[in-house]
Amino acid sequence: MELSVLLPFIVNVIVGGLVLGFVYAIIALGYTMVYGVLQLINFAHSEVFITGAVVGFEIFRVLQDSAMNGYLKLLLALLAAMTVSGLLNVLIERLAYRPLRGAPRLVPLITAIGVSLILQDVLRFLEGLQGRFDLTYTLPTGFGNKFCATDSTCAPVGNFLRTIGVDVQLKDVILVVVALVSLLVLNYVVNRTRLGKAIRAVSQDRVTAGLMGIDSNRMISATFLIGGSLGGVSGVLFGMKFGTVNAYSGFDPGIIAFTAAVLGGIGSIPGAVLGGLLLGVIQNLIGVMNIFGNLLGFANLGTIDASYSKIGPFIVLVLILIFKPTGLLGKSNVEKV
Amino acid sequence: MMKTALSLSVLAALALGTASAQTTIKIATISPLSGGQSNLGTQIRNGVQLAVNEYAAQFKKAGFNLQLVPYDDQADPATGTAAARKIAADNQILAVVGTLNSGVAIPASAALAPSNLVMISPANTANQVTDRGLANMNRIVARDDSQGPAGANFIMNNLKAKKVYVLNDKTAYGEGLAAEVEKALKAKGVTISGSEGTEEKSDFSSIVAKIKLTKPDAIYFGGIYNQIGVFIKQLRGAGIDTPVVGGDGLDSSELPVIIGKAGANNVYYTTVAAPLEALPAAKTFAANFQKTFNTPAQGFGAFGYDAAKVTLQGILDAARANGGKAPSRKQVMDTIRKGTYKGLLSGEVSFNSVGDRKAATLYVIKIKDGKAALETSLSVKPPKN
């Protein structure tokens, strides 16, 4: 096969991987924020995120026939999903984690898994009441348009993409923009505001921060609120990208995003983003490995098809844990005596 | 001595009594009448009831009182087998119509086999149902292993595809079906531009990219509607309008909903349960069904009706051969396997040596603008004759 066909194919796969990676990155931020503050892996985050996806679906469904501007619908969906997922996360922390704050680490981990299972069935029940299981996103018309495919006066990026034959749908572009905006906002809140300073203080040393007059419980709630809202955003993005969600579809992306957080260095915000993007690309490249295998004549590669794509992230995780246990951007925790 | 004479006379009296009155002949149904699949199971029962109502007069004339005894299997093999044992113990039951699920038919027919009680299935498609070669198990629908080749033929002859991408969902059902299709396509020299399995339920981007690169003329996907629907949605979203073909796992009204209005086009699937519009004589049947049960007839109702007509005609033939007396279960079993039955909704029925219908029909349904309609029907033959 000639290079002129193969090159756009590879670029397409990488671009697709990056788009997917942004979804993972935003989910991973939810894990990493909570871990940074509490050293707790919030396994219920995958359901918090799917709750956001369900709320987004409901908003799009209700607004389906209204003549409202498509971007306004999206904004409403995002805000609603952020609110519900954020509050849900705060509630989970209050009811399931706070009473166990002093318990050994394994205990809140098990509770987290329990909460995750309960949320799955609650979601299924609520949608099941209306006779639905697979929730199909009805996006505003136009969101599925190819980016700049028909418009000749489009932005330089669009022209560039068109020249190299990569197709990106408008919804992918929107997805990346929303993800970047949430990242910038998060970065601002954590690094530039009093709230962020307090959260960082609590994450460094809860007891000392308390002595300095910071209400650590309130800061932990704030962390869960922010993490949950990010989960809501990623849920809507996930629904937009794949078109369909159900109560159980949070598990796979949740565990991959968790891997992304560990890969980047759990507790590190830029690390989570880097990890998410890397895993998105790796996953998509492994999914098309058999094409290269067939082209290059490696019969063994030819059998590595899409069914292996999700193993990729975990192989990377194992390698990272062996060679750089703190993750790519993580700082090692020096125990002080 | 006295005792023996007495019991002998009692026996004689009983024998005389039954000879003078009308003999009761019963047939039974086994199908899910409760639980999640009761909609389909009740269709089968109702279809059989309709046939029994129609044949009651003929049986009366021949001196028999015809009755239907429906049993509920709840789509559960253990419950179905227990029902089969109860049926075997009732000597007046000469034949069984059932079941809906192959998983129930297999043990139930084995439980009926020692008492030579014949079973005619209106719905079971698993190869194993007849591959065991039981003398009492017959079916009037096509087998699973004819679905693969039928799908392949449709891809070659109707879609004229030269290059096909084959996918499966890595389950026994999807993988088997896709393998059959691939085998049949390869045998006819069609290029397989890719073949892979995936358990993925939401992210098909790498597969879609590969399809875009290899540009197949058609895609076959062995699997269930909820997975394939998401795949088609993403495929259409990427601007690929290639036809997608699948098996009866796509036979759900949910499929077009998942794909969404814009993309629910150019999708085909093979299925054994015919839409009623595909059955030539179904118009009167559908009207009678509606009138009797106050609910519209569906495919399985029609096949239940057909299976019952085969059964009842078989019993009448066996009785005639038996000099007008009620036939034994073995006589009924042998007569049905050998007979030819005409005037059915789904055409003529005759069975091969293992109980498969010699010429069964598979229906190809096309989804266009989100609506399912009959595209074509294919005549299929079982592997044995």
XYZ file of C-alpha atoms in Angstrom:
722
model
C 0.000 0.000 0.000
C 1.392 3.413 -0.932
C 2.475 5.958 1.589
C -0.056 8.465 0.286
C -2.841 6.226 1.617
C -1.104 5.027 4.719
C 0.059 8.369 6.048
C -3.399 9.920 6.426
C -4.525 6.635 7.957
C -1.869 6.823 10.650
C -2.552 10.511 11.249
C -6.263 9.697 11.497
C -5.631 6.993 14.063
C -3.413 9.295 16.121
C -5.879 12.192 15.923
C -8.689 9.825 16.941
C -6.521 8.619 19.809
C -5.881 12.165 20.984
C -9.597 12.989 20.950
C -10.290 9.850 22.973
C -7.322 10.765 25.155
C -8.919 14.076 26.104
C -11.966 12.211 27.406
C -9.696 9.915 29.440
C -7.696 12.899 30.654
C -10.719 14.677 32.100
C -11.930 11.483 33.781
C -8.400 10.883 35.097
C -8.397 14.352 36.697
C -11.292 13.228 38.878
C -9.250 10.315 40.207
C -6.083 12.274 40.610
C -7.617 15.218 42.509
C -9.249 12.984 45.090
C -6.122 10.881 45.415
C -3.973 13.963 45.789
C -5.998 15.123 48.764
C -7.061 11.920 50.491
C -4.725 9.225 49.078
C -7.953 7.429 48.286
C -8.803 5.851 44.963
C -12.414 6.819 44.373
C -13.541 3.774 42.435
C -17.054 5.181 42.306
C -15.751 7.874 39.966
C -16.603 5.802 36.881
C -20.259 5.880 37.944
C -20.099 9.566 38.877
C -18.896 10.108 35.338
C -21.611 7.917 33.802
C -24.196 9.786 35.875
C -22.972 12.905 34.076
C -23.381 11.123 30.766
C -26.963 10.157 31.685
C -27.818 13.706 32.783
C -26.371 14.989 29.492
C -28.491 12.496 27.603
C -31.633 13.644 29.410
C -30.919 17.302 28.631
C -30.311 16.602 24.956
C -33.426 14.414 24.876
C -35.667 17.045 26.454
C -34.270 19.811 24.225
C -34.292 17.589 21.129
C -37.161 19.358 19.407
C -36.553 22.838 20.658
C -35.138 25.419 18.271
C -32.471 26.388 20.781
C -28.961 26.995 19.540
C -26.913 23.773 19.550
C -24.061 25.241 21.581
C -26.517 26.525 24.168
C -27.965 23.017 24.475
C -24.461 21.679 24.998
C -23.740 24.306 27.600
C -26.934 23.423 29.470
C -26.080 19.727 29.291
C -22.587 20.381 30.616
C -23.810 22.605 33.459
C -26.487 20.137 34.517
C -24.093 17.208 34.361
C -21.469 19.128 36.357
C -23.983 20.056 39.030
C -25.454 16.579 39.443
C -22.127 14.701 39.299
C -20.408 17.221 41.550
C -23.110 17.061 44.229
C -23.298 13.297 43.915
C -19.559 13.052 44.530
C -19.824 15.283 47.595
C -22.673 13.129 48.886
C -20.672 9.937 48.333
C -17.749 11.384 50.259
C -19.993 12.534 53.106
C -21.861 9.229 53.458
C -19.351 6.578 52.431
C -15.830 7.891 52.951
C -15.848 10.458 55.758
C -17.140 8.060 58.450
C -14.268 5.740 57.517
C -11.552 8.399 57.400
C -9.530 6.808 60.208
C -9.950 3.229 59.010
C -7.224 1.240 57.225
C -6.815 2.075 53.518
C -8.486 -1.096 52.323
C -11.801 -0.187 53.958
C -12.709 2.949 51.943
C -11.508 1.133 48.807
C -14.075 -1.610 49.360
C -16.777 0.960 50.157
C -15.890 2.729 46.909
C -16.498 -0.456 44.934
C -19.769 -0.958 46.806
C -20.912 2.585 46.034
C -19.975 2.041 42.412
C -22.177 -1.078 42.167
C -25.087 0.642 43.923
C -24.901 3.624 41.558
C -24.876 1.340 38.513
C -28.124 -0.282 39.576
C -29.739 2.994 40.616
C -29.006 4.412 37.167
C -30.285 1.308 35.450
C -33.425 1.409 37.579
C -34.118 5.080 36.894
C -33.738 4.733 33.140
C -35.453 1.335 33.197
C -38.548 3.004 34.675
C -38.900 4.771 31.346
C -38.189 1.602 29.409
C -34.691 2.595 28.368
C -31.394 0.841 28.692
C -29.039 2.001 25.974
C -29.249 5.778 25.952
C -28.706 7.256 22.534
C -27.426 10.796 22.382
C -29.417 13.014 20.045
C -26.884 15.713 19.345
C -27.874 19.047 17.786
C -27.809 18.845 14.011
C -24.506 19.976 12.649
C -22.424 18.470 15.424
C -21.821 15.463 13.198
C -20.602 17.626 10.311
C -17.121 17.094 9.066
C -14.943 19.902 10.301
C -14.479 22.257 7.363
C -15.194 19.505 4.869
C -17.589 21.668 2.884
C -16.683 25.168 3.934
C -13.834 26.632 1.875
C -13.369 29.617 4.137
C -12.438 27.637 7.169
C -9.708 28.175 9.682
C -6.070 27.299 8.909
C -6.290 24.202 11.084
C -9.268 22.950 9.091
C -7.443 23.540 5.829
C -4.414 21.703 7.115
C -6.478 18.730 8.253
C -8.267 18.623 4.926
C -4.993 18.696 3.011
C -3.589 15.704 4.819
C -6.920 13.897 4.499
C -7.794 13.650 8.158
C -11.436 13.838 8.983
C -12.520 15.322 12.190
C -16.163 15.833 13.016
C -17.290 19.095 14.497
C -18.211 17.275 17.705
C -14.592 16.112 18.090
C -13.369 19.670 17.852
C -15.994 20.791 20.371
C -14.933 17.942 22.635
C -11.277 18.994 22.611
C -12.167 22.641 23.160
C -14.415 21.812 26.132
C -11.719 19.578 27.595
C -9.059 22.280 27.227
C -11.298 24.933 28.762
C -12.057 22.723 31.770
C -8.344 22.065 32.161
C -7.501 25.772 32.131
C -10.250 26.546 34.621
C -9.102 23.749 36.890
C -5.523 24.892 36.645
C -6.562 28.418 37.542
C -8.664 27.294 40.505
C -5.975 25.028 41.944
C -2.985 27.310 41.434
C -4.310 30.844 41.546
C -7.153 31.006 44.056
C -7.428 30.905 47.833
C -9.573 27.795 47.527
C -6.886 26.090 45.478
C -4.226 27.098 47.949
C -6.271 25.631 50.798
C -6.851 22.396 48.872
C -3.138 22.125 48.196
C -2.394 22.747 51.838
C -4.796 20.011 52.933
C -3.334 17.620 50.408
C 0.162 18.296 51.735
C -0.628 17.884 55.406
C -4.168 17.733 56.662
C -3.326 18.134 60.349
C -1.026 21.114 59.956
C -3.439 22.756 57.524
C -6.107 22.340 60.196
C -3.859 24.046 62.745
C -3.505 26.956 60.322
C -7.263 27.438 60.422
C -8.254 25.567 57.254
C -11.431 23.522 57.602
C -10.073 20.353 56.054
C -13.487 18.647 55.780
C -14.801 21.553 53.795
C -11.767 21.478 51.514
C -12.174 17.749 50.973
C -15.822 18.353 50.036
C -14.670 21.059 47.631
C -12.211 18.620 46.057
C -14.949 16.058 45.577
C -17.200 18.751 44.125
C -14.552 19.765 41.580
C -13.612 16.169 40.788
C -17.271 15.232 40.368
C -17.990 18.222 38.099
C -15.066 17.193 35.917
C -16.607 13.715 35.873
C -19.863 15.294 34.664
C -18.060 17.122 31.866
C -16.254 13.980 30.778
C -19.529 12.032 30.856
C -21.160 14.424 28.406
C -18.027 14.343 26.220
C -18.031 10.539 26.323
C -21.693 10.426 25.281
C -21.016 12.885 22.477
C -18.074 10.903 21.188
C -19.546 7.402 21.239
C -23.221 8.214 20.849
C -24.535 5.636 23.309
C -24.136 5.010 27.017
C -25.793 2.706 29.506
C -25.545 2.303 33.257
C -22.654 -0.106 32.892
C -20.527 1.638 30.287
C -18.477 3.538 32.878
C -16.328 0.610 33.885
C -13.912 0.391 30.935
C -13.188 4.103 30.467
C -13.082 4.506 34.253
C -10.400 1.911 34.732
C -8.385 3.169 31.752
C -8.574 6.733 33.056
C -7.432 5.486 36.434
C -4.496 3.842 34.639
C -3.847 7.175 32.920
C -3.724 8.905 36.286
C -1.209 6.360 37.599
C 0.789 6.521 34.377
C 1.096 10.272 34.610
C 1.873 10.118 38.300
C -1.202 9.950 40.492
C -1.861 13.221 42.269
C -0.369 15.251 39.425
C -2.749 17.257 37.247
C -0.509 17.618 34.167
C 0.420 13.971 34.650
C -3.209 12.874 34.385
C -3.618 14.805 31.136
C -0.406 13.423 29.662
C -1.373 9.908 30.742
C -4.846 10.222 29.217
C -3.548 11.437 25.879
C -0.850 8.760 25.743
C -3.266 5.953 26.515
C -5.792 7.188 23.960
C -3.157 7.105 21.236
C -1.645 3.791 22.357
C -5.076 2.186 22.469
C -5.957 3.287 18.956
C -2.563 2.276 17.541
C -2.816 -1.212 19.013
C -6.334 -1.461 17.586
C -4.970 -1.114 14.055
C -1.811 -3.163 14.603
C -3.046 -5.940 12.334
C -3.057 -3.566 9.339
C 0.668 -2.921 9.822
C 1.244 -6.596 10.435
C -0.357 -7.445 7.119
C 1.506 -4.681 5.303
C 4.928 -5.407 6.710
C 4.537 -9.148 6.486
C 4.684 -9.948 10.184
C 2.059 -12.635 10.486
C 2.092 -12.416 14.273
C 1.288 -8.726 14.281
C -1.585 -9.481 11.937
C -3.450 -11.244 14.720
C -3.329 -8.235 17.069
C -6.659 -6.605 16.304
C -9.101 -4.263 17.996
C -9.939 -6.810 20.668
C -6.472 -6.222 22.131
C -6.662 -2.440 22.114
C -7.622 -2.152 25.776
C -4.828 -4.443 26.918
C -2.320 -1.859 25.664
C -2.942 0.663 28.470
C -2.475 -2.022 31.106
C 0.801 -3.278 29.628
C 1.998 0.311 29.723
C 0.835 0.562 33.335
C 2.767 -2.553 34.372
C 5.917 -1.288 32.643
C 5.606 2.092 34.330
C 5.066 0.540 37.759
C 8.189 -1.573 37.270
C 10.504 1.124 35.927
C 9.124 4.381 37.299
C 6.653 3.654 40.087
C 5.872 7.318 40.636
C 4.569 7.719 37.107
C 5.825 10.000 34.366
C 5.330 13.338 36.147
C 4.826 12.153 39.708
C 7.067 13.205 42.556
C 8.416 10.539 44.820
C 7.149 10.804 48.357
C 10.154 10.989 50.603
C 9.253 9.769 54.046
C 10.449 12.260 56.625
C 11.299 11.080 60.051
C -59.569 -66.518 41.798
C -62.661 -64.557 42.599
C -60.542 -61.425 42.774
C -59.018 -62.022 39.323
C -62.382 -62.566 37.712
C -63.683 -59.419 39.274
C -60.783 -57.284 38.111
C -61.023 -58.822 34.647
C -64.668 -57.862 34.371
C -63.872 -54.365 35.609
C -61.206 -54.075 32.978
C -63.568 -55.312 30.295
C -66.196 -52.810 31.369
C -63.655 -50.032 31.257
C -62.477 -51.067 27.806
C -66.054 -51.154 26.521
C -66.733 -47.810 28.116
C -63.859 -46.070 26.356
C -64.677 -47.733 23.061
C -68.215 -46.445 23.014
C -67.461 -42.871 24.103
C -65.257 -40.510 22.116
C -61.538 -41.090 22.669
C -59.722 -38.028 23.960
C -56.555 -37.044 22.117
C -54.435 -34.282 23.561
C -51.521 -32.309 22.229
C -49.277 -30.212 24.461
C -47.258 -27.044 24.053
C -44.096 -26.150 25.936
C -43.187 -22.473 25.742
C -42.499 -19.572 28.086
C -45.890 -18.267 29.263
C -44.416 -16.218 32.099
C -41.232 -14.204 32.467
C -39.295 -11.983 30.118
C -39.946 -14.006 26.961
C -43.616 -14.714 27.647
C -44.672 -12.456 24.793
C -43.099 -14.825 22.240
C -44.039 -17.980 24.158
C -47.697 -16.935 24.369
C -47.677 -16.312 20.621
C -46.675 -19.950 20.109
C -49.388 -21.223 22.472
C -52.029 -19.053 20.808
C -50.965 -20.123 17.322
C -51.343 -23.767 18.350
C -54.717 -23.067 19.992
C -55.965 -21.556 16.754
C -54.976 -24.680 14.794
C -56.623 -26.915 17.437
C -59.863 -24.898 17.147
C -59.824 -25.371 13.392
C -59.132 -29.106 13.547
C -61.561 -29.944 16.362
C -64.438 -30.678 13.959
C -62.359 -33.030 11.805
C -61.206 -34.909 14.898
C -64.787 -35.171 16.170
C -65.858 -36.718 12.869
C -63.062 -39.282 13.186
C -64.339 -40.080 16.681
C -61.840 -38.148 18.744
C -62.165 -35.385 21.251
C -59.226 -32.989 20.658
C -57.693 -30.992 23.486
C -54.723 -28.672 23.990
C -52.679 -28.743 27.208
C -50.282 -25.785 27.416
C -47.215 -25.981 29.677
C -45.049 -23.062 30.825
C -41.253 -23.483 30.639
C -40.378 -19.914 31.740
C -37.575 -20.119 29.125
C -35.784 -22.278 31.675
C -34.336 -25.699 30.714
C -35.072 -27.301 34.096
C -38.698 -26.117 34.136
C -39.147 -27.197 30.518
C -37.743 -30.653 31.197
C -40.004 -31.087 34.218
C -42.963 -30.159 31.999
C -41.806 -32.734 29.436
C -41.790 -35.453 32.119
C -45.341 -34.549 33.179
C -46.402 -34.664 29.537
C -44.783 -38.071 29.042
C -46.817 -39.390 31.990
C -50.151 -38.327 30.436
C -50.978 -41.134 28.015
C -53.587 -39.137 26.138
C -50.962 -36.680 24.880
C -49.757 -37.847 21.487
C -47.554 -34.918 20.384
C -45.848 -31.769 21.647
C -45.348 -28.404 19.964
C -42.407 -26.450 21.417
C -40.222 -24.769 22.469
C -39.045 -21.200 22.009
C -35.487 -21.659 23.284
C -33.048 -24.218 21.915
C -31.587 -24.547 25.398
C -34.984 -25.863 26.558
C -35.743 -27.953 23.467
C -32.586 -30.032 23.786
C -33.174 -31.512 27.266
C -36.984 -31.549 26.877
C -36.884 -33.586 23.662
C -34.422 -35.991 25.302
C -36.882 -36.441 28.184
C -39.711 -37.161 25.720
C -37.653 -39.560 23.571
C -37.972 -42.774 25.702
C -41.760 -42.600 25.445
C -41.622 -41.989 21.663
C -43.442 -38.704 22.090
C -42.948 -36.529 19.027
C -41.987 -32.843 19.334
C -42.321 -30.284 16.542
C -40.473 -27.064 17.101
C -41.753 -23.747 15.740
C -38.664 -21.755 16.766
C -35.462 -23.596 17.719
C -32.465 -22.899 15.507
C -29.413 -24.375 17.309
C -27.735 -27.071 15.207
C -27.645 -29.434 18.168
C -31.437 -29.630 18.333
C -31.509 -32.067 15.430
C -27.818 -33.000 15.164
C -28.387 -35.516 17.957
C -30.533 -37.468 15.488
C -33.437 -38.097 17.908
C -36.370 -39.864 16.236
C -38.902 -37.616 17.990
C -37.396 -34.110 17.421
C -38.430 -32.128 14.327
C -38.407 -28.428 13.498
C -39.979 -26.241 10.843
C -37.510 -23.334 11.014
C -34.044 -23.075 9.488
C -30.890 -24.075 11.358
C -28.171 -21.753 12.654
C -25.616 -23.141 10.234
C -27.775 -22.128 7.287
C -27.839 -18.517 8.496
C -24.134 -18.034 7.815
C -24.176 -19.279 4.221
C -27.473 -17.446 3.602
C -25.905 -14.201 4.804
C -22.874 -14.886 2.603
C -25.058 -15.581 -0.431
C -27.006 -12.403 0.149
C -23.752 -10.431 0.331
C -22.503 -11.947 -2.934
C -25.684 -12.154 -4.988
C -27.765 -9.201 -3.827
C -25.158 -6.749 -2.643
C -22.621 -7.883 -5.299
C -19.770 -7.377 -2.858
C -16.264 -8.403 -3.895
C -14.532 -7.356 -0.662
C -16.020 -7.938 2.776
C -14.938 -6.976 6.291
C -16.021 -9.594 8.861
C -16.523 -8.785 12.551
C -17.813 -10.784 15.501
C -18.595 -10.163 19.159
C -16.433 -13.045 20.493
C -19.433 -14.999 21.815
C -20.266 -18.563 20.733
C -23.165 -17.172 18.701
C -21.419 -14.297 16.940
C -18.109 -16.018 16.389
C -19.766 -19.137 14.952
C -21.965 -17.124 12.643
C -19.104 -14.930 11.387
C -16.905 -17.992 10.817
C -19.651 -19.616 8.693
C -20.040 -16.455 6.642
C -16.310 -16.080 6.142
C -15.968 -19.705 5.072
C -18.780 -19.404 2.547
C -17.446 -16.125 1.158
C -13.898 -17.423 0.797
C -15.181 -20.530 -0.978
C -16.716 -18.298 -3.641
C -13.537 -16.229 -4.022
C -14.688 -13.095 -2.189
C -11.807 -11.160 -0.592
C -11.922 -10.842 3.173
C -10.347 -7.448 3.769
C -10.327 -7.903 7.516
C -11.625 -10.319 10.106
C -11.660 -9.699 13.814
C -13.563 -10.080 17.026
C -14.272 -7.367 19.560
C -16.018 -7.259 22.905
C -15.929 -3.463 22.797
C -19.305 -1.864 23.421
C -18.603 1.835 22.844
C -15.324 2.727 21.119
C -15.082 1.401 17.577
C -12.773 4.114 16.286
C -9.850 1.866 15.348
C -12.111 -0.576 13.521
C -13.835 2.268 11.700
C -10.408 3.633 10.677
C -9.422 0.239 9.284
C -12.676 -0.057 7.368
C -12.084 3.366 5.939
C -8.614 2.305 4.828
C -9.540 -1.052 3.315
C -12.789 0.165 1.679
C -14.845 -3.057 1.768
C -18.061 -3.374 -0.289
C -19.912 -4.845 2.666
C -19.441 -5.523 6.383
C -20.692 -8.644 8.163
C -21.048 -8.442 11.940
C -21.966 -11.567 13.913
C -23.399 -10.335 17.205
C -26.289 -8.715 19.057
C -28.107 -5.489 18.235
C -26.935 -3.371 21.184
C -23.267 -3.685 20.195
C -23.732 -3.583 16.427
C -26.060 -0.592 16.715
C -23.343 1.533 18.352
C -20.839 0.350 15.759
C -23.146 1.332 12.887
C -23.808 4.704 14.488
C -20.082 5.466 14.580
C -19.508 4.020 11.121
C -22.184 6.263 9.631
C -20.853 9.187 11.669
C -17.486 8.725 9.972
C -19.223 9.041 6.618
C -19.083 5.355 5.633
C -22.311 4.140 4.026
C -21.170 0.565 3.357
C -23.976 -1.972 3.889
C -23.836 -3.844 7.209
C -25.212 -7.402 7.335
C -25.863 -9.515 10.430
C -27.809 -12.481 11.785
C -31.016 -12.687 13.820
C -29.174 -11.004 16.706
C -30.130 -7.781 14.935
C -33.830 -8.689 14.969
C -34.913 -6.077 17.495
C -36.943 -2.915 17.197
C -34.292 -1.277 19.424
C -31.682 -1.415 16.640
C -32.797 1.629 14.602
C -33.255 3.564 17.850
C -29.616 3.013 18.813
C -28.306 3.816 15.346
C -30.335 7.002 15.283
C -32.462 8.408 12.508
C -29.657 9.648 10.302
C -27.738 6.401 10.004
C -30.405 3.671 10.153
C -30.037 2.782 6.505
C -28.457 0.052 4.469
C -28.562 -2.493 7.296
C -29.651 -6.095 6.651
C -30.182 -9.182 8.777
C -31.213 -12.782 8.307
C -33.884 -14.204 10.599
C -36.034 -17.342 10.925
C -39.161 -15.709 12.286
C -40.891 -14.269 9.274
C -42.636 -10.948 9.297
C -46.286 -11.815 8.633
C -46.243 -9.873 5.345
C -43.765 -12.488 4.074
C -46.142 -15.417 4.582
C -48.515 -15.806 1.624
C -51.565 -17.127 3.476
C -51.096 -15.131 6.655
C -53.817 -12.557 6.052
C -56.745 -14.696 7.197
C -54.589 -16.201 9.915
C -53.697 -12.752 11.247
C -57.361 -11.703 11.227
C -58.469 -14.891 13.041
C -55.675 -14.530 15.543
C -56.617 -10.951 16.280
C -60.296 -11.893 16.648
C -59.658 -14.890 18.921
C -56.968 -13.500 21.221
C -57.525 -9.780 20.834
C -53.825 -9.223 20.188
C -51.955 -8.980 16.878
C -50.179 -12.086 15.562
C -46.407 -12.156 15.173
C -43.963 -14.467 13.415
C -43.766 -17.032 16.197
C -47.570 -17.216 16.379
C -47.625 -18.150 12.702
C -44.914 -20.767 13.160
C -46.724 -22.197 16.197
C -49.832 -22.474 14.033
C -47.888 -24.216 11.269
C -46.180 -26.615 13.682
C -49.578 -27.487 15.165
C -51.082 -28.139 11.727
C -48.213 -30.524 10.943
C -48.842 -32.259 14.274
C -52.620 -32.551 13.879
C -52.435 -33.689 10.252
C -49.849 -36.276 11.351
C -52.145 -37.619 14.068
C -55.097 -37.874 11.646
C -52.917 -39.707 9.084
C -51.641 -42.096 11.755
C -55.212 -42.766 12.921
C -56.325 -43.522 9.376
C -53.409 -45.947 8.945
C -54.369 -47.507 12.251
C -57.862 -48.367 10.989
C -59.596 -45.356 12.542
C -58.485 -46.155 16.053
C -56.391 -43.777 18.156
C -52.766 -44.274 17.065
C -49.916 -45.036 19.419
C -47.289 -42.388 20.164
C -44.734 -44.276 18.077
C -47.121 -44.406 15.109
C -47.624 -40.633 15.327
C -43.882 -40.031 15.628
C -43.051 -42.143 12.569
C -45.896 -40.724 10.474
C -44.886 -37.118 11.108
C -41.231 -37.707 10.186
C -42.305 -39.332 6.877
C -45.179 -37.051 5.913
C -45.480 -34.063 3.614
C -47.653 -31.167 4.740
C -49.167 -28.650 2.371
C -51.278 -25.549 2.747
C -49.230 -24.058 5.550
C -48.465 -20.384 6.033
C -44.755 -20.998 5.536
C -45.123 -23.304 2.545
C -44.711 -27.046 2.240
C -43.114 -28.984 5.094
C -41.325 -32.313 4.960
C -38.559 -33.556 7.219
C -35.196 -35.185 6.524
C -33.816 -38.183 8.416
C -32.895 -36.131 11.501
C -35.979 -33.897 11.610
C -34.781 -30.774 9.836
C -37.147 -29.217 7.346
C -35.991 -30.222 3.852
C -36.500 -26.746 2.472
C -36.749 -24.032 5.083
C -36.863 -20.307 4.504
C -34.707 -17.558 5.904
C -35.893 -13.999 5.636
C -33.621 -11.064 4.931
C -34.865 -7.866 6.532
C -33.661 -4.469 5.416
C -33.603 -1.377 7.586
C -34.285 1.745 5.646
C -34.924 5.142 7.227
C -35.167 3.393 10.569
C -37.935 1.014 9.448
C -37.581 -2.741 9.016
C -39.051 -4.290 5.879
C -38.718 -7.622 4.109
C -35.945 -7.435 1.541
C -35.959 -10.987 0.244
C -36.421 -14.547 1.403
C -33.970 -17.346 0.803
C -34.682 -21.029 0.596
C -32.152 -22.989 2.628
C -31.419 -26.700 2.843
C -30.146 -28.589 5.889
C -26.718 -30.263 5.603
C -28.304 -33.762 5.540
C -31.116 -34.917 3.308
